[in-house]
Coordinates of C-alpha atoms and ligand atoms in Angstrom, one line a residue:
Chain K
X1 CA -84.4 -7.9 -13.3
X2 CA -82.3 -10.9 -12.5
X3 CA -83.9 -12.9 -15.2
X4 CA -83.3 -10.2 -17.9
X5 CA -79.6 -9.9 -16.9
X6 CA -79.3 -13.6 -17.2
X7 CA -80.9 -13.8 -20.6
X8 CA -78.7 -10.9 -21.7
X9 CA -75.5 -12.8 -20.8
X10 CA -76.8 -15.9 -22.5
X11 CA -77.4 -13.8 -25.6
X12 CA -73.9 -12.5 -25.6
X13 CA -72.5 -16.0 -25.1
X14 CA -74.7 -17.3 -27.9
X15 CA -73.6 -14.5 -30.1
X16 CA -69.9 -15.4 -29.4
X17 CA -70.6 -19.1 -29.9
X18 CA -72.4 -18.7 -33.1
X19 CA -69.9 -16.4 -34.7
X20 CA -66.7 -17.7 -33.0
X21 CA -65.5 -19.1 -36.3
X22 CA -65.8 -15.7 -37.9
X23 CA -63.8 -14.0 -35.2
X24 CA -61.2 -16.8 -35.3
X25 CA -60.8 -16.3 -39.0
X26 CA -60.2 -12.6 -38.7
X27 CA -57.8 -13.1 -35.9
X28 CA -55.8 -15.6 -37.9
X29 CA -55.8 -13.3 -40.9
X30 CA -54.6 -10.3 -39.0
X31 CA -51.9 -12.3 -37.2
X32 CA -50.8 -13.8 -40.5
X33 CA -50.6 -10.5 -42.3
X34 CA -48.8 -8.8 -39.4
X35 CA -46.3 -11.6 -39.0
X36 CA -45.8 -11.9 -42.7
X37 CA -45.0 -8.2 -43.1
X38 CA -42.7 -8.0 -40.1
X39 CA -40.9 -11.2 -41.1
X40 CA -39.8 -9.6 -44.4
X41 CA -38.1 -6.8 -42.5
X42 CA -36.7 -8.9 -39.6
X43 CA -35.3 -11.8 -41.5
X44 CA -32.0 -11.3 -39.7
X45 CA -31.4 -11.9 -36.0
X46 CA -29.6 -8.6 -36.0
X47 CA -31.5 -5.7 -34.5
X48 CA -32.7 -3.0 -36.9
X49 CA -30.4 -0.2 -37.7
X50 CA -32.2 2.3 -35.5
X51 CA -32.5 0.1 -32.4
X52 CA -30.6 1.1 -29.3
X53 CA -28.7 -2.0 -28.5
X54 CA -26.0 -0.5 -26.5
X55 CA -26.6 2.2 -23.8
X56 CA -24.5 3.5 -21.1
X57 CA -25.7 2.5 -17.6
X58 CA -27.4 5.0 -15.4
X59 CA -24.9 6.7 -13.2
X60 CA -25.2 6.7 -9.5
X61 CA -25.4 10.2 -7.8
X62 CA -21.6 10.4 -7.1
X63 CA -20.8 9.7 -10.7
X64 CA -23.5 11.8 -12.2
X65 CA -21.2 14.9 -12.3
X66 CA -18.7 13.1 -14.5
X67 CA -19.0 13.7 -18.2
X68 CA -20.0 10.7 -20.2
X69 CA -17.6 10.1 -23.0
X70 CA -18.8 10.4 -26.6
X71 CA -17.4 7.8 -29.0
X72 CA -20.3 7.1 -31.4
X73 CA -19.4 4.3 -33.7
X74 CA -20.1 4.9 -37.4
X75 CA -21.8 2.2 -39.5
X76 CA -24.7 1.3 -37.2
X77 CA -23.6 -2.3 -37.3
X78 CA -23.5 -3.2 -33.7
X79 CA -25.1 -0.5 -31.7
X80 CA -24.2 3.1 -32.0
X81 CA -21.8 3.4 -29.1
X82 CA -18.4 2.0 -28.7
X83 CA -18.3 -0.8 -26.1
X84 CA -15.1 0.7 -24.8
X85 CA -17.2 3.6 -23.5
X86 CA -19.5 1.2 -21.7
X87 CA -16.6 -0.4 -19.9
X88 CA -14.9 2.9 -19.2
X89 CA -18.1 4.1 -17.4
X90 CA -18.2 0.7 -15.7
X91 CA -15.0 1.5 -13.9
X92 CA -16.6 4.4 -12.1
X93 CA -18.4 2.3 -9.5
X94 CA -21.5 1.6 -11.6
X95 CA -23.8 -0.8 -9.8
X96 CA -25.6 -3.5 -11.7
X97 CA -28.0 -6.1 -10.3
X98 CA -27.1 -9.5 -8.9
X99 CA -29.3 -12.3 -7.9
X100 CA -27.2 -13.3 -4.8
X101 CA -28.3 -11.8 -1.5
X102 CA -25.4 -9.4 -1.1
X103 CA -26.6 -6.5 -3.3
X104 CA -23.4 -4.6 -2.8
X105 CA -21.8 -7.2 -5.0
X106 CA -23.5 -5.5 -7.9
X107 CA -20.6 -3.1 -8.2
X108 CA -18.4 -4.6 -10.9
X109 CA -15.2 -2.5 -10.5
X110 CA -14.2 -0.2 -7.7
X111 CA -11.0 1.5 -8.9
X112 CA -10.7 3.4 -5.6
X113 CA -9.4 0.3 -3.9
X114 CA -6.1 0.5 -5.8
X115 CA -5.6 4.1 -4.8
X116 CA -6.6 3.3 -1.2
X117 CA -4.1 0.5 -1.1
X118 CA -1.3 2.7 -2.6
X119 CA -2.1 5.5 -0.1
X120 CA -1.9 3.1 2.8
X121 CA 1.1 1.2 1.7
X122 CA 3.1 4.2 0.5
X123 CA 2.1 7.6 1.8
X124 CA 0.6 6.5 5.1
X125 CA 3.5 4.1 5.8
X126 CA 6.1 6.7 4.9
X127 CA 4.7 9.8 6.7
X128 CA 3.7 7.8 9.8
X129 CA 7.2 6.5 10.1
X130 CA 8.7 10.0 9.8
X131 CA 6.2 11.4 12.3
X132 CA 6.9 8.8 14.9
X133 CA 10.6 8.7 14.4
X134 CA 10.6 12.5 14.4
X135 CA 8.9 12.7 17.7
X136 CA 11.2 10.1 19.3
X137 CA 14.2 12.0 17.9
X138 CA 12.9 15.3 19.3
X139 CA 12.3 13.9 22.7
X140 CA 15.7 12.3 22.7
X141 CA 17.3 15.6 21.8
X142 CA 15.3 17.4 24.4
X143 CA 16.4 14.9 27.0
X144 CA 20.1 15.4 26.1
X145 CA 19.8 19.2 26.2
X146 CA 17.5 19.8 29.1
X147 CA 17.7 16.5 31.0
X148 CA 15.0 15.5 33.6
X149 CA 13.1 18.6 34.8
X150 CA 14.0 18.5 38.5
X151 CA 12.0 19.9 41.4
X152 CA 14.3 22.8 42.1
X153 CA 13.5 23.1 45.7
X154 CA 14.0 19.4 46.2
X155 CA 11.4 17.0 47.5
X156 CA 9.5 18.5 50.5
X157 CA 8.2 15.1 51.6
X158 CA 4.9 16.8 52.3
X159 CA 2.3 15.5 49.9
X160 CA -1.0 16.7 48.9
X161 CA -3.9 14.8 47.3
X162 CA -3.8 15.4 43.5
X163 CA -5.7 12.5 41.9
X164 CA -8.5 10.6 43.4
X165 CA -8.9 6.9 43.0
X166 CA -11.6 7.6 40.5
X167 CA -9.3 9.7 38.4
X168 CA -6.4 7.3 38.5
X169 CA -8.5 4.3 37.6
X170 CA -9.9 6.1 34.6
X171 CA -6.4 7.2 33.5
X172 CA -4.8 3.8 33.8
X173 CA -7.8 2.1 32.1
X174 CA -7.5 4.5 29.2
X175 CA -3.7 4.4 29.1
X176 CA -3.4 0.6 29.3
X177 CA -6.0 0.1 26.6
X178 CA -4.3 2.8 24.5
X179 CA -0.9 1.1 24.7
X180 CA -2.3 -2.3 23.7
X181 CA -4.2 -0.7 20.8
X182 CA -1.3 1.3 19.7
X183 CA 1.1 -1.7 19.7
X184 CA -1.3 -4.1 18.0
X185 CA -2.4 -1.4 15.5
X186 CA 1.2 -0.5 14.6
X187 CA 1.8 -4.2 14.1
X188 CA -0.9 -4.2 11.4
X189 CA 0.9 -1.4 9.6
X190 CA 4.5 -2.3 10.1
X191 CA 4.7 -5.9 11.3
X192 CA 4.9 -7.3 7.8
X193 CA 8.0 -5.4 7.1
X194 CA 9.7 -5.3 10.5
X195 CA 8.6 -8.4 12.4
X196 CA 7.8 -11.0 9.8
X197 CA 11.3 -11.3 8.4
X198 CA 12.6 -11.9 11.9
X199 CA 9.9 -14.3 13.2
X200 CA 8.9 -16.2 10.1
X201 CA 5.4 -16.6 8.5
X202 CA 3.7 -18.7 11.0
X203 CA 4.9 -17.1 14.3
X204 CA 4.2 -13.7 12.9
X205 CA 0.7 -14.6 11.7
X206 CA -0.1 -16.0 15.2
X207 CA 1.1 -12.8 16.8
X208 CA -0.7 -10.6 14.3
X209 CA -3.9 -12.7 14.7
X210 CA -3.8 -12.5 18.5
X211 CA -3.0 -8.8 18.1
X212 CA -6.0 -8.3 15.9
X213 CA -8.4 -9.9 18.5
X214 CA -6.8 -7.9 21.3
X215 CA -7.2 -4.7 19.2
X216 CA -10.9 -5.6 18.5
X217 CA -11.8 -6.3 22.1
X218 CA -9.5 -3.9 24.1
X219 CA -11.2 -1.2 22.0
X220 CA -14.2 -1.3 24.3
X221 CA -12.1 -0.7 27.4
X222 CA -10.6 2.3 25.5
X223 CA -14.0 3.7 24.8
X224 CA -15.0 3.4 28.4
X225 CA -11.7 5.0 29.5
X226 CA -12.4 8.0 27.2
X227 CA -15.8 8.6 28.6
X228 CA -14.4 8.1 32.1
X229 CA -11.6 10.6 31.9
X230 CA -13.8 13.1 30.1
X231 CA -16.2 13.0 33.1
X232 CA -13.3 13.2 35.5
X233 CA -11.4 16.0 34.0
X234 CA -13.4 18.1 31.5
X235 CA -14.0 20.9 34.0
X236 CA -10.3 21.2 34.8
X237 CA -9.4 21.3 31.1
X238 CA -11.5 24.2 30.0
X239 CA -9.2 26.9 28.6
X240 CA -8.7 29.9 30.8
X241 CA -6.8 33.3 31.0
X242 CA -3.9 31.7 32.9
X243 CA -3.1 29.7 29.8
X244 CA -1.8 32.8 28.0
X245 CA 1.0 33.3 30.5
X246 CA 1.9 29.7 30.2
X247 CA 2.1 29.9 26.4
X248 CA 4.2 33.1 26.6
X249 CA 6.8 31.3 28.7
X250 CA 6.5 28.1 26.6
X251 CA 5.5 26.4 29.8
X252 CA 8.9 26.8 31.3
X253 CA 10.0 23.9 29.3
X254 CA 12.8 25.6 27.6
X255 CA 14.6 27.3 30.5
X256 CA 15.4 26.4 34.0
X257 CA 13.8 28.4 36.9
X258 CA 10.9 29.4 34.8
X259 CA 7.6 28.3 36.3
X260 CA 4.5 29.9 34.8
X261 CA 1.6 29.5 37.2
X262 CA -1.2 27.2 36.3
X263 CA -4.3 25.6 37.7
X264 CA -4.8 21.8 38.0
X265 CA -3.8 21.3 34.4
X266 CA -1.5 23.6 32.4
X267 CA -2.1 24.5 28.7
X268 CA 0.1 21.7 27.5
X269 CA -1.8 19.1 29.5
X270 CA -5.1 20.6 28.2
X271 CA -3.9 20.1 24.7
X272 CA -3.1 16.5 25.4
X273 CA -6.5 16.1 27.0
X274 CA -8.4 17.5 24.1
X275 CA -6.5 15.6 21.5
X276 CA -7.1 12.4 23.5
X277 CA -10.8 13.1 23.8
X278 CA -11.6 14.3 20.3
X279 CA -9.1 11.9 18.7
X280 CA -10.5 9.2 20.9
X281 CA -14.1 9.8 19.8
X282 CA -13.0 9.9 16.1
X283 CA -10.9 6.8 16.4
X284 CA -13.7 5.0 18.2
X285 CA -16.2 5.8 15.5
X286 CA -13.9 4.9 12.6
X287 CA -12.7 1.8 14.5
X288 CA -16.3 0.7 15.2
X289 CA -17.0 1.2 11.5
X290 CA -14.1 -1.2 10.7
X291 CA -15.3 -3.6 13.4
X292 CA -18.8 -3.8 12.1
X293 CA -18.3 -3.7 8.3
X294 CA -21.0 -1.8 6.3
X295 CA -23.0 -0.9 9.3
X296 CA -21.9 2.5 10.2
X297 CA -22.4 5.3 7.7
X298 CA -19.6 7.9 7.7
X299 CA -20.0 9.4 4.2
X300 CA -23.1 10.6 2.5
X301 CA -24.6 8.5 -0.3
X302 CA -24.7 4.8 -0.5
X303 CA -23.0 2.8 2.3
X304 CA -20.5 1.2 0.1
X305 CA -16.9 0.2 0.1
X306 CA -15.6 3.8 0.0
X307 CA -17.0 4.1 3.5
X308 CA -14.7 1.3 4.7
X309 CA -11.7 2.8 2.9
X310 CA -12.5 6.2 4.4
X311 CA -12.8 4.7 7.9
X312 CA -9.5 2.7 7.6
X313 CA -7.6 5.7 6.3
X314 CA -8.7 8.1 9.0
X315 CA -8.5 5.5 11.7
X316 CA -4.8 5.2 10.9
X317 CA -4.1 8.9 10.5
X318 CA -5.8 9.7 13.9
X319 CA -4.0 6.8 15.5
X320 CA -0.6 8.1 14.4
X321 CA -1.4 11.6 15.6
X322 CA -2.5 10.2 19.0
X323 CA 0.5 8.0 19.3
X324 CA 2.9 10.9 18.7
X325 CA 1.1 13.2 21.2
X326 CA 1.0 10.4 23.8
X327 CA 4.7 9.7 23.3
X328 CA 5.4 13.3 24.5
X329 CA 2.9 12.8 27.3
X330 CA 4.6 9.6 28.4
X331 CA 8.0 11.3 28.3
X332 CA 6.9 14.1 30.6
X333 CA 5.1 11.7 32.8
X334 CA 8.2 9.6 33.4
X335 CA 11.8 10.4 32.8
X336 CA 11.0 13.9 31.5
X337 CA 10.0 15.4 34.9
X338 CA 10.8 14.5 38.4
X339 CA 7.9 13.6 40.6
X340 CA 5.2 13.4 37.9
X341 CA 4.9 9.7 37.7
X342 CA 4.2 9.2 41.4
X343 CA 1.3 11.7 41.1
X344 CA -0.7 9.3 38.9
X345 CA 0.7 6.2 40.6
X346 CA -0.2 7.1 44.2
X347 CA -2.5 10.2 43.6
X348 CA -0.2 12.1 46.0
X349 CA 1.9 15.1 44.7
X350 CA 4.9 16.5 46.4
X351 CA 4.1 20.0 47.7
X352 CA 7.2 21.5 46.1
X353 CA 6.4 19.9 42.8
X354 CA 3.0 21.4 43.0
X355 CA 4.3 24.8 43.9
X356 CA 6.6 24.8 40.8
X357 CA 4.2 23.2 38.3
X358 CA 0.7 24.2 39.4
X359 CA 1.0 27.0 41.9
X360 CA -2.6 28.3 41.4
X361 CA -4.0 24.9 41.9
X362 CA -1.9 24.5 45.1
X363 CA -3.4 27.7 46.5
X364 CA -6.9 26.5 45.7
X365 CA -6.4 23.2 47.3
X366 CA -4.8 24.5 50.4
X367 CA -7.5 27.1 50.8
X368 CA -10.3 24.6 50.5
X369 CA -8.4 22.2 52.8
X370 CA -8.4 24.8 55.5
X371 CA -12.1 25.3 55.1
X372 CA -12.7 21.6 55.0
X373 CA -10.6 21.1 58.0
X374 CA -12.9 23.3 60.1
X375 CA -16.1 21.7 58.7
X376 CA -14.7 18.2 59.2
X377 CA -14.0 19.0 62.9
X378 CA -17.5 20.1 63.4
X379 CA -19.0 17.0 61.9
X380 CA -19.7 14.1 64.1
X381 CA -18.0 10.8 63.3
X382 CA -20.3 8.3 61.6
Chain I
X1 CA 4.5 -21.6 -18.5
X2 CA 0.9 -20.7 -19.3
X3 CA -0.5 -17.5 -17.7
X4 CA -3.9 -18.4 -16.5
X5 CA -6.7 -15.9 -17.1
X6 CA -10.5 -15.5 -16.9
X7 CA -12.4 -13.7 -19.6
X8 CA -16.2 -13.2 -19.7
X9 CA -17.6 -12.4 -23.1
X10 CA -20.4 -10.0 -22.3
X11 CA -22.0 -10.6 -25.7
X12 CA -22.6 -14.2 -24.8
X13 CA -23.4 -14.3 -21.1
X14 CA -27.1 -15.0 -20.5
X15 CA -27.1 -14.6 -16.7
X16 CA -28.0 -18.3 -16.1
X17 CA -25.9 -18.3 -13.0
X18 CA -24.7 -21.9 -13.7
X19 CA -21.1 -20.9 -13.1
X20 CA -22.1 -19.5 -9.7
X21 CA -23.8 -22.8 -8.8
X22 CA -21.1 -25.0 -10.2
X23 CA -18.4 -23.2 -8.3
X24 CA -20.3 -23.4 -5.0
X25 CA -20.9 -27.1 -5.5
X26 CA -17.5 -28.1 -6.8
X27 CA -15.6 -26.3 -4.1
X28 CA -18.1 -26.7 -1.3
X29 CA -17.9 -22.9 -0.7
X30 CA -18.8 -21.8 2.8
X31 CA -22.4 -20.5 3.5
X32 CA -23.0 -16.9 2.6
X33 CA -20.1 -16.7 0.2
X34 CA -20.2 -16.6 -3.6
X35 CA -16.8 -16.9 -5.1
X36 CA -18.3 -16.1 -8.5
X37 CA -21.3 -13.9 -9.2
X38 CA -23.1 -12.6 -12.2
X39 CA -23.7 -8.9 -12.5
X40 CA -26.3 -7.5 -14.9
X41 CA -25.9 -4.0 -16.1
X42 CA -28.9 -2.1 -17.5
X43 CA -31.2 -4.9 -16.3
X44 CA -34.3 -4.9 -18.4
X45 CA -33.2 -1.9 -20.4
X46 CA -31.7 -1.4 -23.9
X47 CA -28.0 -2.5 -23.8
X48 CA -28.4 -5.0 -21.0
X49 CA -25.2 -7.0 -20.4
X50 CA -24.4 -9.7 -17.9
X51 CA -20.9 -10.5 -16.7
X52 CA -19.7 -13.3 -14.6
X53 CA -17.1 -12.2 -12.2
X54 CA -14.7 -13.7 -9.6
X55 CA -11.1 -13.1 -8.7
X56 CA -9.3 -12.0 -11.8
X57 CA -5.9 -13.2 -10.6
X58 CA -4.3 -9.8 -11.2
X59 CA -0.8 -9.5 -12.5
X60 CA 0.1 -6.9 -9.9
X61 CA -2.5 -7.8 -7.3
X62 CA -3.6 -5.1 -4.9
X63 CA -4.8 -7.7 -2.3
X64 CA -1.3 -9.2 -2.2
X65 CA 0.3 -5.8 -1.7
X66 CA -2.0 -4.7 1.1
X67 CA -2.2 -7.8 3.2
X68 CA -0.7 -7.1 6.7
X69 CA 0.5 -10.7 7.1
X70 CA 1.5 -11.1 3.5
X71 CA -0.4 -14.4 3.1
X72 CA -0.9 -14.3 -0.7
X73 CA 1.3 -15.9 -3.3
X74 CA 1.1 -16.1 -7.0
X75 CA 1.8 -19.5 -8.7
X76 CA 3.9 -20.0 -11.8
X77 CA 0.6 -20.0 -13.7
X78 CA -0.2 -16.5 -12.5
X79 CA -3.0 -17.7 -10.1
X80 CA -3.3 -15.6 -7.0
X81 CA -3.7 -17.9 -3.9
X82 CA -3.6 -17.3 -0.2
X83 CA -3.1 -19.2 3.0
X84 CA -6.0 -19.4 5.4
X85 CA -3.7 -20.5 8.2
X86 CA -1.9 -17.1 8.1
X87 CA -4.9 -14.8 7.3
X88 CA -6.2 -12.8 10.2
X89 CA -9.4 -11.6 8.7
X90 CA -8.7 -7.9 8.7
X91 CA -10.7 -7.3 5.5
X92 CA -8.0 -5.1 3.9
X93 CA -7.8 -7.3 0.7
X94 CA -11.5 -6.7 0.2
X95 CA -11.1 -3.0 0.4
X96 CA -8.3 -3.1 -2.1
X97 CA -9.7 -5.6 -4.6
X98 CA -11.2 -3.8 -7.7
X99 CA -13.5 -6.8 -8.3
X100 CA -14.9 -7.4 -4.8
X101 CA -13.5 -10.9 -4.9
X102 CA -12.4 -11.6 -1.3
X103 CA -15.2 -12.5 1.1
X104 CA -15.6 -13.4 4.7
X105 CA -17.7 -15.9 6.6
X106 CA -19.1 -14.2 9.7
X107 CA -17.0 -15.7 12.6
X108 CA -19.3 -14.5 15.4
X109 CA -22.6 -12.7 15.7
X110 CA -20.5 -9.8 16.8
X111 CA -19.8 -9.0 13.2
X112 CA -16.1 -10.1 13.2
X113 CA -14.8 -11.7 10.2
X114 CA -13.4 -15.2 9.7
X115 CA -10.7 -16.3 7.3
X116 CA -10.9 -14.7 3.9
X117 CA -12.3 -16.9 1.1
X118 CA -12.0 -16.2 -2.6
X119 CA -11.9 -17.9 -6.0
X120 CA -8.8 -20.1 -6.4
X121 CA -9.0 -20.6 -10.2
X122 CA -9.8 -24.2 -9.0
X123 CA -6.2 -24.4 -7.9
X124 CA -6.5 -25.1 -4.1
X125 CA -4.1 -23.6 -1.7
X126 CA -0.6 -24.1 -0.1
X127 CA -1.5 -27.6 1.2
X128 CA -0.5 -30.8 -0.7
X129 CA -2.4 -31.1 -4.0
X130 CA -5.8 -32.6 -3.5
X131 CA -5.3 -33.4 0.1
X132 CA -8.3 -33.5 2.4
X133 CA -6.9 -30.4 4.2
X134 CA -6.6 -28.5 1.0
X135 CA -10.1 -29.4 -0.1
X136 CA -11.6 -28.5 3.2
X137 CA -10.1 -25.0 3.2
X138 CA -10.0 -24.0 -0.5
X139 CA -12.0 -26.6 -2.5
X140 CA -11.0 -28.7 -5.4
X141 CA -7.6 -28.4 -7.1
X142 CA -8.6 -29.0 -10.6
X143 CA -5.5 -27.5 -12.1
X144 CA -3.4 -30.2 -10.4
X145 CA -5.7 -32.8 -12.0
X146 CA -5.0 -31.2 -15.4
X147 CA -8.5 -29.6 -15.6
X148 CA -9.6 -26.0 -15.9
X149 CA -11.9 -24.1 -13.6
X150 CA -15.4 -25.7 -13.6
X151 CA -17.3 -22.5 -14.0
X152 CA -15.8 -21.9 -17.4
X153 CA -15.7 -25.6 -18.5
X154 CA -19.4 -26.0 -18.0
X155 CA -20.5 -22.5 -19.3
X156 CA -23.3 -23.3 -21.7
X157 CA -22.8 -20.4 -24.0
X158 CA -19.0 -20.5 -23.7
X159 CA -19.2 -16.9 -22.5
X160 CA -16.8 -17.6 -19.6
X161 CA -13.4 -18.5 -20.8
X162 CA -10.6 -19.7 -18.5
X163 CA -7.1 -21.0 -19.2
X164 CA -3.9 -20.1 -20.8
X165 CA -4.1 -16.4 -21.5
X166 CA -2.7 -16.8 -25.0
X167 CA -5.4 -19.3 -25.9
X168 CA -8.2 -17.3 -24.3
X169 CA -7.0 -14.3 -26.2
X170 CA -6.9 -16.2 -29.5
X171 CA -10.4 -17.6 -29.0
X172 CA -11.7 -14.2 -28.1
X173 CA -9.9 -12.5 -31.0
X174 CA -11.6 -14.9 -33.5
X175 CA -14.9 -14.0 -32.0
X176 CA -14.3 -10.3 -32.3
X177 CA -13.1 -10.7 -35.9
X178 CA -16.3 -12.6 -36.9
X179 CA -18.5 -10.2 -34.9
X180 CA -17.0 -7.0 -36.1
X181 CA -16.1 -3.9 -34.3
X182 CA -17.8 -2.9 -31.1
X183 CA -17.4 -6.0 -29.0
X184 CA -15.4 -5.3 -25.8
X185 CA -14.3 -7.7 -23.2
X186 CA -14.8 -7.0 -19.6
X187 CA -12.1 -6.6 -17.0
X188 CA -9.2 -7.6 -19.2
X189 CA -7.4 -4.2 -19.3
X190 CA -7.9 -3.7 -15.6
X191 CA -6.5 -7.0 -14.4
X192 CA -3.7 -7.5 -16.9
X193 CA -2.4 -4.0 -17.7
X194 CA -0.1 -3.9 -20.7
X195 CA -1.2 -7.3 -21.9
X196 CA -3.8 -6.4 -24.5
X197 CA -3.6 -9.7 -26.3
X198 CA -1.6 -12.8 -25.5
X199 CA 1.8 -12.5 -24.1
Ligands
HEM1 C1 -12.5 2.4 19.9 C2 -11.3 2.1 19.6 C3 -10.8 1.4 18.4 C4 -11.4 0.5 17.6 C5 -12.8 0.0 17.6 C6 -10.4 0.0 16.7 C7 -10.6 -0.9 15.6 C8 -9.7 -1.2 14.7 C9 -9.9 -2.1 13.6 C10 -11.2 -2.9 13.4 C11 -8.8 -2.1 12.9 C12 -8.6 -3.0 11.6 C13 -7.7 -4.2 12.0 C14 -8.2 -5.0 13.1 O1 -9.3 -5.5 13.1 O2 -7.5 -5.1 14.1 C15 -7.9 -1.2 13.4 C16 -6.6 -0.9 12.9 C17 -5.7 -0.1 13.5 N1 -5.9 0.7 14.7 FE1 -7.6 0.7 15.8 N2 -9.3 0.7 16.9 C18 -9.4 1.5 18.0 C19 -8.5 2.3 18.7 C20 -7.3 2.5 18.2 C21 -6.3 3.4 18.8 C22 -6.5 4.1 20.1 C23 -5.2 3.3 18.1 C24 -3.9 4.0 18.2 C25 -3.3 4.3 19.2 C26 -5.4 2.5 16.9 C27 -4.6 2.3 15.9 C28 -4.8 1.4 14.9 C29 -3.8 1.2 13.8 C30 -2.5 1.9 13.7 C31 -4.4 0.3 12.9 C32 -3.8 -0.3 11.7 C33 -4.0 0.6 10.5 C34 -3.4 0.1 9.3 O3 -3.0 -1.1 9.2 O4 -3.2 0.8 8.3 N3 -6.7 2.0 17.0 N4 -8.5 -0.6 14.5
SF4_2 S1 -9.2 -9.8 -8.4 FE1 -9.0 -9.1 -6.3 S2 -8.6 -10.9 -5.1 FE2 -8.2 -11.4 -7.2 S3 -6.0 -11.0 -7.5 FE3 -7.0 -9.2 -8.1 S4 -7.1 -7.9 -6.3 FE4 -6.6 -10.0 -5.6
SF4_3 S1 -8.3 -10.6 5.4 FE1 -6.6 -12.1 5.4 S2 -5.9 -12.2 3.3 FE2 -7.1 -10.4 3.4 S3 -5.6 -8.7 3.8 FE3 -6.4 -9.4 5.8 S4 -5.0 -11.0 6.5 FE4 -4.6 -10.7 4.3

């Protein structure tokens, strides 16, 4: 068997060898004829009239819906489609290929950047200013009309435990981080116009640079603070039936002597809580997306620059909303209401303050204290 | 005063990437950054075109408008430059730039950005012309030496043109006239609105 195969191969080879010149001749003839005939036609370096020399690039999914322009060029001289169309399509985020490692660089033009810039520089700048100034104005007016909300019965000098050390630590961690983030963040938006003319290029850049690093790192303290206060207070901030009465009387904020009953937190405080928690989560996610560029996907589709623009825009919008809400919160926590600041400072609330602001909560606490008092007495000291 | 412009003739660019290499070498561009890149559209398909792109030195530059520390400036030649001493690496110029020109060295493995780096039209930065400090931060200042950007000067097919906008436009206009209708230039209308030809 082996022998016959061998001789067969040999035979084939022999055949090729003996007739290779014939094959070579035919090959040459065919090549010559083919090249001769094509050469007649393609004597110009120009592509033939029916060749497609100029096609529109394939659109990515987000662009697919947009209609491609027509614009066929008569004459068939240089492709059948106007180059203007090619470049017009190009401006819709079309992605080509690049040989450098950063494949995102394949996008030639992203026109959205200009709109993003204009939105941030004009609209965001303008409406944020009005919102913040509007809130400061409202609070100022409220202070002039209503003044500090006093404890009507006066200080009782009997205090009850309102916030534990755990609650206060979480609150001040969150509040401290928030204030630093808000100031350094606002400096990003307004510093160029408000501070730079006063301080000069160099000093302002140093401050802004330090502010940026503070913002980037204090952010983590803020995230921890958000989780902390959520754990501490979520149960006390679930909405309940008592809130209706509070809303009906506008929290007693508008008239003296009106004290709608509420539990540990009233409806207004619950709103502040939920805006802080939900806003805090959203601002942390968008902030993290800014901190780790092109690593956190917020929008469907390719993780491109629109993701970053989206994150930046919403980060600022949510930031401004939170700042405005917190301004009102700070007002009521300090000069706006007698006795409220010491609650979070010491954890101890004056009994009369509690009676006027959180009567239902006071009842609960005093009841459980009575019970606890008896259980405590029975327990042996450790 | 001349208004400096770049123009890449997409009918001539052959994607050899020599401009990219020349730029990196001449300016000793930081690792991981390409001030210039070549993008190929329709790669391997009918109608393939390659375009070399870097900062286009826009007339009304979005990067300049958005920068929170206002560290950009435009020279009398229309070249958009910035100060790395003032830049805080926020990345906003990159979000705003239509051409993806600003880039950032990674400052820490935490992902934070260093000072922004971009094409300078081979015109250095705010430091003294051709000082060591200028070279270290921005690369060569060829304009101060009376030379044009290296990428365009050494382009083998003369696809990439750089220099006085009037001259660039004239050169390109001659090409269009001899080539006939259908040859469009890339990026011109976007970066220099209202300036279809020379000025
Ligand atoms: C987890 C929390 C947060 C993270 C990770 C974060 C991150 C960032 C980043 C990366 C930027 C871009 C500039 C820079 O690098 O500094 C930024 C800007 C900014 N942040 Fe935050 N941030 C956080 C929380 C906050 C909070 C709580 C506020 C507001 C109270 C805030 C307000 C702002 C503002 C106003 C800007 C400037 C926006 C602009 O210039 O248009 N951020 N933030
Ligand atoms: S191309 Fe980009 S970086 Fe260059 S001037 Fe225009 S916006 Fe600025
Ligand atoms: S990264 Fe630097 S140059 Fe760019 S906008 Fe921010 S501060 Fe300005």
